[in-house]
Tab-separated table of C-alpha atoms in Angstrom:
chain	number	residue	atom	x	y	z
A	236	MET	CA	2.410	-16.243	17.622
A	237	GLY	CA	-1.209	-16.847	16.719
A	238	THR	CA	-3.091	-17.144	13.470
A	239	CYS	CA	-5.834	-14.993	12.019
A	240	PRO	CA	-7.467	-14.354	8.627
A	241	LEU	CA	-5.743	-10.954	8.386
A	242	ARG	CA	-8.428	-9.234	10.442
A	243	GLY	CA	-6.873	-6.259	12.175
A	244	CYS	CA	-3.414	-7.001	10.775
A	245	ASN	CA	-1.139	-4.164	9.721
A	246	LEU	CA	1.877	-3.548	7.501
A	247	ASP	CA	3.074	-6.525	5.455
A	248	TYR	CA	2.342	-10.204	5.773
A	249	ASP	CA	4.169	-13.397	6.625
A	250	GLU	CA	4.898	-15.735	3.734
A	251	THR	CA	5.124	-18.762	6.084
A	252	ARG	CA	2.964	-21.692	4.995
A	253	LEU	CA	1.288	-19.707	2.187
A	254	ASN	CA	2.866	-21.656	-0.705
A	255	GLY	CA	2.038	-19.002	-3.258
A	256	GLY	CA	-1.708	-18.857	-2.609
A	257	THR	CA	-2.573	-19.278	-6.296
A	258	VAL	CA	-5.627	-21.320	-7.253
A	259	GLU	CA	-7.792	-21.829	-10.294
A	260	ALA	CA	-11.330	-20.620	-9.832
A	261	ALA	CA	-14.514	-22.159	-11.157
A	262	GLY	CA	-17.299	-20.608	-13.176
A	263	GLU	CA	-17.506	-18.276	-16.147
A	264	GLY	CA	-14.226	-16.540	-16.733
A	265	ALA	CA	-12.939	-18.067	-13.533
A	266	ALA	CA	-9.905	-19.515	-15.234
A	267	GLY	CA	-8.837	-15.908	-15.480
A	268	ILE	CA	-6.766	-14.407	-18.230
A	269	ASP	CA	-4.206	-17.207	-18.023
A	270	GLY	CA	-5.927	-19.560	-15.596
A	271	GLU	CA	-4.317	-17.962	-12.527
A	272	TRP	CA	-6.114	-16.042	-9.829
A	273	LEU	CA	-4.994	-15.320	-6.310
A	274	ASP	CA	-7.621	-16.698	-3.925
A	275	VAL	CA	-8.091	-14.052	-1.234
A	276	GLU	CA	-9.539	-16.396	1.371
A	277	LEU	CA	-6.960	-19.148	0.891
A	278	PHE	CA	-4.092	-16.673	0.974
A	279	ALA	CA	-5.429	-14.978	4.104
A	280	ILE	CA	-6.482	-18.025	6.099
A	281	GLU	CA	-3.010	-18.739	7.466
A	282	CYS	CA	-0.919	-15.837	8.670
A	283	ASP	CA	1.260	-15.473	11.728
A	284	VAL	CA	0.413	-12.366	13.719
A	285	ILE	CA	3.060	-10.693	15.867
A	286	GLY	CA	1.989	-7.732	17.936
A	287	GLY	CA	-0.739	-6.780	15.468
A	288	MET	CA	1.609	-7.017	12.478
A	289	VAL	CA	2.021	-9.744	9.890
A	290	VAL	CA	5.348	-9.264	8.166
A	291	LYS	CA	6.361	-10.658	4.787
A	292	SER	CA	9.040	-8.544	3.108
A	293	GLN	CA	12.651	-8.962	4.207
A	294	ASN	CA	12.956	-5.231	4.837
A	295	MET	CA	9.993	-5.302	7.179
A	296	ARG	CA	11.326	-8.408	8.914
A	297	ARG	CA	14.337	-6.334	9.884
A	298	VAL	CA	12.051	-3.580	11.145
A	299	LEU	CA	10.156	-6.142	13.216
A	300	LYS	CA	13.376	-7.457	14.760
A	301	THR	CA	14.290	-3.917	15.772
A	302	ILE	CA	10.825	-3.398	17.258
A	303	GLN	CA	11.140	-6.617	19.243
A	304	ARG	CA	14.533	-5.567	20.601
A	305	LEU	CA	13.368	-2.083	21.567
A	306	GLY	CA	9.964	-3.168	22.866
A	307	PRO	CA	10.967	-3.970	26.460
A	308	TYR	CA	12.693	-0.622	26.958
A	309	LYS	CA	11.200	2.781	27.635
A	310	ALA	CA	13.797	4.663	25.595
A	311	SER	CA	12.618	7.268	23.097
A	312	VAL	CA	12.549	6.145	19.464
A	313	LEU	CA	12.728	8.160	16.241
A	314	ILE	CA	11.002	6.593	13.226
A	315	HIS	CA	12.177	7.718	9.782
A	316	GLY	CA	10.235	7.069	6.600
A	317	GLU	CA	8.452	8.595	3.642
A	318	SER	CA	4.871	9.749	3.959
A	319	GLY	CA	2.421	6.864	3.872
A	320	THR	CA	4.884	4.094	4.792
A	321	GLY	CA	3.153	3.183	8.055
A	322	LYS	CA	5.244	4.961	10.680
A	323	GLU	CA	2.317	5.204	13.088
A	324	LEU	CA	1.733	1.457	12.769
A	325	VAL	CA	5.356	0.857	13.756
A	326	ALA	CA	4.861	3.163	16.743
A	327	ARG	CA	1.749	1.249	17.776
A	328	ALA	CA	3.658	-2.019	17.463
A	329	LEU	CA	6.375	-0.641	19.749
A	330	HIS	CA	3.689	0.300	22.249
A	331	THR	CA	1.885	-3.055	21.983
A	332	LEU	CA	4.999	-5.230	22.144
A	333	GLY	CA	6.666	-3.232	24.889
A	334	SER	CA	6.725	-4.703	28.371
A	335	VAL	CA	6.336	-1.135	29.664
A	336	PRO	CA	4.318	1.006	29.591
A	337	LYS	CA	0.836	-0.426	29.158
A	338	GLY	CA	-1.187	2.769	29.379
A	339	PRO	CA	-2.788	4.801	26.573
A	340	PHE	CA	-1.357	5.346	23.115
A	341	VAL	CA	-1.731	9.074	22.400
A	342	THR	CA	-0.932	10.523	18.970
A	343	PHE	CA	-0.311	14.105	17.927
A	344	ASN	CA	0.791	15.523	14.588
A	345	CYS	CA	3.204	18.406	15.148
A	346	SER	CA	2.072	20.062	11.924
A	347	ASN	CA	-1.221	20.710	13.745
A	348	LEU	CA	0.420	22.832	16.427
A	349	VAL	CA	-1.115	26.290	16.745
A	350	ASP	CA	1.852	28.616	17.243
A	351	ALA	CA	0.292	30.694	20.019
A	352	LEU	CA	-1.010	27.607	21.822
A	353	ALA	CA	1.731	25.103	20.972
A	354	GLU	CA	3.222	24.910	24.461
A	355	SER	CA	-0.206	24.516	25.994
A	356	GLN	CA	-1.112	21.763	23.517
A	357	LEU	CA	1.918	19.732	24.525
A	358	PHE	CA	2.342	20.495	28.209
A	359	GLY	CA	-1.082	21.767	29.263
A	360	HIS	CA	-2.096	24.939	31.111
A	361	ILE	CA	-3.923	26.051	34.214
A	362	ARG	CA	-7.112	28.042	34.334
A	363	GLY	CA	-6.527	31.743	33.631
A	364	ALA	CA	-3.039	31.200	32.184
A	365	PHE	CA	-4.076	33.160	29.104
A	366	THR	CA	-7.166	34.561	27.444
A	367	ASP	CA	-9.836	31.876	26.956
A	368	ALA	CA	-8.094	29.485	29.370
A	369	ARG	CA	-11.339	28.853	31.246
A	370	GLU	CA	-10.282	25.529	32.730
A	371	ASP	CA	-7.200	23.422	33.317
A	372	SER	CA	-5.820	21.362	30.435
A	373	LEU	CA	-3.577	18.316	30.787
A	374	GLY	CA	-1.861	18.600	27.390
A	375	TYR	CA	-0.664	15.636	25.353
A	376	PHE	CA	2.227	14.680	27.639
A	377	ARG	CA	0.111	14.271	30.754
A	378	SER	CA	-2.720	12.679	28.746
A	379	ALA	CA	-0.271	9.939	27.740
A	380	ASN	CA	0.926	9.346	31.312
A	381	GLY	CA	1.519	5.640	31.883
A	382	GLY	CA	1.564	4.958	28.144
A	383	THR	CA	3.078	6.135	24.879
A	384	LEU	CA	3.085	9.582	23.268
A	385	PHE	CA	3.575	9.480	19.503
A	386	LEU	CA	4.648	12.808	17.999
A	387	ASP	CA	4.297	12.570	14.225
A	388	GLU	CA	6.055	15.004	11.865
A	389	ILE	CA	8.496	16.028	14.586
A	390	GLY	CA	10.359	18.099	11.992
A	391	GLU	CA	7.463	20.579	12.092
A	392	LEU	CA	8.019	21.344	15.779
A	393	PRO	CA	8.801	25.079	16.227
A	394	LEU	CA	12.381	25.848	17.255
A	395	HIS	CA	11.327	27.702	20.398
A	396	LEU	CA	9.564	24.573	21.702
A	397	GLN	CA	12.399	22.160	21.027
A	398	PRO	CA	14.410	22.941	24.204
A	399	LYS	CA	11.279	22.377	26.297
A	400	LEU	CA	10.608	19.084	24.554
A	401	LEU	CA	14.203	18.018	25.163
A	402	ARG	CA	13.874	18.843	28.862
A	403	ALA	CA	10.613	16.906	29.130
A	404	VAL	CA	12.245	13.880	27.487
A	405	GLU	CA	15.301	13.970	29.750
A	406	THR	CA	13.666	14.823	33.076
A	407	HIS	CA	10.241	13.181	32.545
A	408	GLU	CA	8.675	16.361	33.865
A	409	VAL	CA	6.398	18.952	32.294
A	410	GLN	CA	5.355	22.375	33.507
A	411	PRO	CA	1.911	23.537	32.369
A	412	VAL	CA	1.618	27.093	31.064
A	413	GLY	CA	0.875	29.461	33.941
A	414	SER	CA	1.787	26.935	36.627
A	415	ALA	CA	4.676	27.164	39.096
A	416	HIS	CA	4.696	23.399	39.556
A	417	SER	CA	6.147	20.612	37.433
A	418	TYR	CA	4.481	17.236	37.043
A	419	LYS	CA	6.162	13.885	36.620
A	420	VAL	CA	5.130	11.948	33.530
A	421	ASP	CA	5.781	8.258	32.963
A	422	ILE	CA	5.659	7.963	29.203
A	423	ARG	CA	7.508	6.493	26.288
A	424	LEU	CA	8.103	9.108	23.597
A	425	ILE	CA	8.085	7.974	19.985
A	426	ALA	CA	8.638	10.567	17.265
A	427	ALA	CA	8.399	10.202	13.494
A	428	THR	CA	9.408	12.261	10.491
A	429	ASN	CA	9.505	12.114	6.704
A	430	ARG	CA	12.075	14.918	6.591
A	431	ASP	CA	15.875	14.793	6.664
A	432	LEU	CA	16.465	15.979	10.218
A	433	ARG	CA	20.242	15.755	9.825
A	434	ALA	CA	20.061	18.275	6.969
A	435	MET	CA	17.736	20.424	9.065
A	436	VAL	CA	20.309	20.387	11.887
A	437	LYS	CA	22.992	21.577	9.476
A	438	ALA	CA	20.637	24.324	8.293
A	439	ALA	CA	19.930	25.333	11.922
A	440	ALA	CA	16.259	24.465	11.385
A	441	PHE	CA	16.300	21.731	14.049
A	442	ARG	CA	18.234	21.613	17.330
A	443	ASP	CA	21.173	19.249	17.245
A	444	ASP	CA	20.838	18.239	20.919
A	445	LEU	CA	17.210	17.199	20.448
A	446	TYR	CA	18.049	15.365	17.225
A	447	TYR	CA	20.868	13.369	18.833
A	448	ARG	CA	18.666	12.585	21.825
A	449	LEU	CA	15.827	11.272	19.688
A	450	ASN	CA	17.947	9.574	17.037
A	451	ALA	CA	19.904	7.492	19.562
A	452	THR	CA	17.416	4.688	18.875
A	453	ALA	CA	15.999	4.942	15.367
A	454	ILE	CA	13.931	2.828	12.966
A	455	LEU	CA	13.848	3.340	9.204
A	456	VAL	CA	10.597	2.231	7.555
A	457	PRO	CA	11.344	1.369	3.913
A	458	PRO	CA	9.114	2.721	1.137
A	459	LEU	CA	6.731	0.307	-0.562
A	460	ARG	CA	8.859	0.203	-3.727
A	461	GLU	CA	11.566	-1.479	-1.640
A	462	ARG	CA	9.237	-4.187	-0.338
A	463	ARG	CA	7.467	-5.330	-3.484
A	464	ASP	CA	7.444	-8.896	-2.157
A	465	ALA	CA	4.699	-7.725	0.212
A	466	ILE	CA	2.371	-6.514	-2.569
A	467	GLU	CA	0.287	-9.695	-2.780
A	468	ALA	CA	-0.316	-9.824	0.962
A	469	LEU	CA	-1.099	-6.112	1.175
A	470	ALA	CA	-3.567	-6.496	-1.717
A	471	VAL	CA	-5.266	-9.376	0.101
A	472	HIS	CA	-5.399	-7.446	3.373
A	473	PHE	CA	-6.932	-4.308	1.908
A	474	THR	CA	-9.312	-6.314	-0.288
A	475	GLU	CA	-10.652	-8.041	2.818
A	476	HIS	CA	-10.786	-4.728	4.672
A	477	TYR	CA	-12.845	-3.015	1.979
A	478	ASN	CA	-14.973	-6.122	1.493
A	479	ARG	CA	-16.087	-5.705	5.083
A	480	LEU	CA	-16.393	-1.931	4.806
A	481	PHE	CA	-18.503	-1.933	1.627
A	482	GLY	CA	-20.286	-5.263	2.029
A	483	LYS	CA	-18.561	-6.711	-1.055
A	484	GLN	CA	-17.599	-10.340	-1.714
A	485	ILE	CA	-14.355	-10.068	-3.680
A	486	ARG	CA	-12.747	-13.516	-3.685
A	487	PHE	CA	-10.087	-13.465	-6.434
A	488	LEU	CA	-7.316	-11.121	-7.585
A	489	ALA	CA	-6.012	-11.436	-11.152
A	490	ARG	CA	-2.321	-12.208	-11.436
A	491	ARG	CA	-1.859	-9.548	-14.116
A	492	ALA	CA	-3.378	-6.968	-11.770
A	493	ILE	CA	-0.884	-7.997	-9.108
A	494	ALA	CA	1.908	-7.697	-11.712
A	495	ALA	CA	0.809	-4.112	-12.361
A	496	LEU	CA	0.696	-3.385	-8.629
A	497	GLN	CA	4.233	-4.738	-8.320
A	498	ALA	CA	5.459	-2.723	-11.311
A	499	TYR	CA	4.290	0.654	-10.011
A	500	ASP	CA	6.611	2.653	-7.735
A	501	TRP	CA	3.919	3.900	-5.290
A	502	PRO	CA	5.202	7.391	-4.454
A	503	GLY	CA	2.382	7.637	-1.893
A	504	ASN	CA	3.414	4.266	-0.436
A	505	VAL	CA	0.930	2.107	1.502
A	506	ARG	CA	-1.576	4.947	1.805
A	507	GLU	CA	-1.755	5.319	-1.987
A	508	PHE	CA	-1.831	1.525	-2.376
A	509	ALA	CA	-4.811	1.229	-0.029
A	510	HIS	CA	-6.732	3.856	-1.993
A	511	ALA	CA	-6.066	1.987	-5.259
A	512	ILE	CA	-7.461	-1.240	-3.764
A	513	GLN	CA	-10.420	0.683	-2.345
A	514	SER	CA	-11.269	2.022	-5.793
A	515	ALA	CA	-10.909	-1.424	-7.383
A	516	VAL	CA	-13.175	-3.053	-4.798
A	517	MET	CA	-15.862	-0.416	-5.326
A	518	LEU	CA	-15.714	-0.680	-9.141
A	519	SER	CA	-15.658	-4.474	-9.365
A	520	ASP	CA	-19.040	-5.924	-10.331
A	521	ASP	CA	-18.412	-9.569	-9.468
A	522	ASP	CA	-16.320	-11.618	-7.046
A	523	ARG	CA	-12.958	-10.788	-8.591
A	524	ILE	CA	-10.661	-7.855	-9.207
A	525	ASP	CA	-8.986	-7.539	-12.581
A	526	LEU	CA	-6.701	-4.894	-14.049
A	527	PRO	CA	-9.397	-2.811	-15.851
A	528	VAL	CA	-10.977	-1.705	-12.552
A	529	PHE	CA	-7.712	-0.201	-11.307
A	530	PRO	CA	-6.716	3.420	-11.986
A	531	ASP	CA	-5.245	3.937	-15.469
A	532	TYR	CA	-1.803	4.874	-14.180
A	533	LEU	CA	-1.316	1.310	-12.952
A	534	SER	CA	-1.771	-0.282	-16.358
A	535	ARG	CA	0.670	2.260	-17.748
A	536	ALA	CA	3.319	1.253	-15.213
A	537	THR	CA	6.528	0.346	-16.997
A	538	VAL	CA	8.032	-3.028	-16.238
A	539	ASP	CA	11.610	-3.885	-17.210
A	540	GLU	CA	11.081	-6.571	-19.821
A	541	GLY	CA	14.390	-8.161	-18.903
A	542	THR	CA	13.086	-9.099	-15.464
A	543	ARG	CA	9.700	-10.435	-16.586
A	544	THR	CA	8.552	-13.927	-15.732
A	545	ALA	CA	5.437	-15.816	-16.737
A	546	ASP	CA	3.763	-14.492	-13.594
A	547	SER	CA	4.749	-10.871	-14.186
A	548	ILE	CA	3.758	-10.606	-17.870
A	549	PRO	CA	0.188	-9.359	-18.286
A	550	ASP	CA	-1.831	-12.549	-18.079
A	551	ILE	CA	-4.038	-11.725	-21.032
A	552	ALA	CA	-0.975	-12.120	-23.226
A	553	LEU	CA	-0.351	-15.672	-22.056
A	554	ASN	CA	-3.689	-17.389	-22.423
A	555	GLY	CA	-5.909	-18.668	-25.166
A	556	SER	CA	-4.909	-20.606	-28.220
A	557	THR	CA	-5.943	-21.172	-31.788
A	558	ASN	CA	-5.343	-24.635	-33.220
A	559	GLY	CA	-3.139	-25.425	-30.261
A	560	SER	CA	-0.924	-22.336	-30.526
A	561	GLY	CA	-1.038	-19.269	-28.302
A	562	VAL	CA	-2.979	-16.232	-29.431
A	563	VAL	CA	-0.186	-13.808	-28.788
A	564	PRO	CA	3.121	-15.474	-28.218
A	565	ASP	CA	4.580	-13.307	-30.969
A	566	ALA	CA	3.051	-10.188	-29.403
A	567	VAL	CA	5.272	-10.701	-26.388
A	568	SER	CA	8.127	-13.030	-27.290
A	569	GLY	CA	8.484	-11.333	-30.663
A	570	ALA	CA	9.340	-8.081	-28.916
A	571	ALA	CA	11.772	-9.970	-26.723
A	572	SER	CA	13.563	-11.539	-29.674
A	573	GLU	CA	14.020	-8.179	-31.324
A	574	THR	CA	15.993	-7.042	-28.308
A	575	ASN	CA	18.088	-10.212	-28.010
A	576	GLY	CA	21.695	-9.307	-27.362
A	577	ARG	CA	20.852	-5.654	-26.918
A	578	THR	CA	19.747	-3.476	-24.058
A	579	ARG	CA	16.113	-4.274	-23.431
A	580	GLU	CA	13.604	-1.432	-23.527
A	581	PRO	CA	10.687	-1.043	-21.148
A	582	LEU	CA	7.408	-2.582	-22.263
A	583	LEU	CA	4.100	-1.002	-21.251
A	584	LEU	CA	1.358	-3.224	-19.869
A	585	ASP	CA	-1.224	-1.269	-21.872
A	586	GLU	CA	0.644	-1.943	-25.103
A	587	VAL	CA	0.691	-5.707	-24.587
A	588	ILE	CA	-2.936	-5.884	-23.479
A	589	LYS	CA	-4.243	-3.769	-26.362
A	590	ARG	CA	-2.209	-5.773	-28.871
A	591	THR	CA	-3.636	-8.990	-27.441
A	592	LEU	CA	-7.209	-7.738	-27.610
A	593	LYS	CA	-6.780	-6.696	-31.232
A	594	ARG	CA	-5.301	-10.083	-32.097
A	595	SER	CA	-8.208	-11.884	-30.460
A	596	LEU	CA	-10.653	-9.816	-32.557
A	597	GLU	CA	-8.738	-10.661	-35.709
A	598	GLU	CA	-8.710	-14.372	-34.871
A	599	THR	CA	-12.475	-14.405	-34.242
A	600	GLU	CA	-13.443	-11.897	-36.966
A	601	GLY	CA	-14.934	-9.608	-34.384
A	602	ASN	CA	-17.061	-12.246	-32.634
A	603	ARG	CA	-16.989	-11.029	-29.055
A	604	ARG	CA	-18.347	-14.236	-27.559
A	605	ARG	CA	-15.609	-16.286	-29.229
A	606	ALA	CA	-12.975	-13.674	-28.367
A	607	ALA	CA	-13.956	-13.838	-24.697
A	608	ASP	CA	-13.823	-17.647	-24.769
A	609	LEU	CA	-10.470	-17.509	-26.528
A	610	LEU	CA	-9.026	-15.252	-23.842
A	611	GLY	CA	-10.657	-17.154	-20.999
A	612	ILE	CA	-12.582	-14.174	-19.660
A	613	SER	CA	-16.236	-13.291	-19.304
A	614	ARG	CA	-17.938	-11.243	-22.000
A	615	SER	CA	-18.634	-8.427	-19.545
A	616	THR	CA	-14.916	-8.226	-18.755
A	617	LEU	CA	-14.077	-8.229	-22.459
A	618	TYR	CA	-16.572	-5.402	-23.139
A	619	ARG	CA	-15.050	-3.288	-20.373
A	620	MET	CA	-11.564	-3.878	-21.701
A	621	LEU	CA	-12.546	-3.086	-25.313
A	622	THR	CA	-14.092	0.176	-24.141
A	623	ARG	CA	-11.107	1.032	-21.964
A	624	TYR	CA	-8.599	0.482	-24.753
A	625	GLY	CA	-10.690	2.207	-27.432
A	626	LEU	CA	-11.429	-0.983	-29.369
A	627	ALA	CA	-15.206	-1.201	-28.934
A	628	GLU	CA	-15.873	0.630	-32.219
A	629	GLU	CA	-13.380	-1.510	-34.118
A	630	SER	CA	-14.967	-4.632	-32.646
A	631	GLY	CA	-18.383	-3.437	-33.805
A	632	ARG	CA	-17.097	-2.805	-37.337
A	633	ARG	CA	-15.551	-6.267	-37.556
A	634	GLN	CA	-18.725	-7.913	-36.333
A	635	LEU	CA	-20.845	-5.882	-38.768
A	636	ALA	CA	-18.556	-6.834	-41.637
A	637	ARG	CA	-18.714	-10.497	-40.643
A	638	ASP	CA	-22.513	-10.439	-40.373
A	639	SER	CA	-22.906	-8.692	-43.757
A	640	THR	CA	-20.590	-11.092	-45.626
A	641	PRO	CA	-22.717	-13.750	-47.352
A	642	SER	CA	-21.948	-17.337	-46.416
A	643	VAL	CA	-20.957	-19.951	-49.003
A	644	ASP	CA	-24.524	-21.286	-49.086
A	645	GLN	CA	-25.891	-17.775	-49.671
A	646	ARG	CA	-23.447	-17.113	-52.504
A	647	ASN	CA	-24.431	-20.374	-54.167
């Protein structure tokens, strides 16, 4: 195993030697909402890379063990998993870690098969085999010779092609359309699906013999909601990726933003997660990413209050103090005490954050500079948050009222 700063790494990330990766930054607002920011560079600087993957979550550790066991063999593998979970990355890891073969890695999505040309796409054709067949074509099987053929969305494969695929898998031979000859192919076939093939077999929508042949060695890739312990590392990885892509210099991730990322269920899995980080990187105007630059649905993610810790509560509700006491302990712990001994109800991140902002304005009589200092954030961040939560007008009214109220000296 080697080390790398997450460049080119896929899937999740190894927690070995990371020790939390939380640091306190310097500069204006650098203390963050509660003094905690995840330092991207420090978190990323030490990570064990195995076959192009850095694995953190326990679920993905099990996947990696299966990959390592199957790697040396040329047997076909069926990868199950929801859309966006990283099935192709698992297939690439199987190809990379395998002792054989070492040829090309060829991918094809079966949903892209053109019905009239499907057999030709897979197995190739000879010149003149059909109209517009002006030259020979190898097809995907022969193009992958000596390497790995990855057939994604195998559940979309037409029924009439399934017997031919089964024969190609079992005999390692393909016969191009229009040819009287068969050609040997030395490939490893890896298929993937987000559909329930067993149910399709029962419904006669997928051949049972092909299913049993492919499913003999199978890997289940868990959805992102079942590997939340990988969220921090994934956030770091994609932040670094989009830093390089967009020429940005994001260095810190707010802990409350990470709490929101961990609270959301990610129906689109890693693909959706990557897009959320991409948006946040583009919208951030300094060297850090905080919750306001993420899509609104993240801040509305419901977190079970009964499982909250100091790290998972929105950080803005934990910082700042007036006369030595917290600004909003009652905004959070008060709600908790009301539910003591009873079933706890979900608490929305937006609700806590908005309540905290309003309290900070009350404490400072609408003075935005003091409110920002009280919360430990920059004024620009405070302005964005006031606008986002519809409090900018209220803040302006409070400040106007404070400025128009005569001081004691003026009244005397």
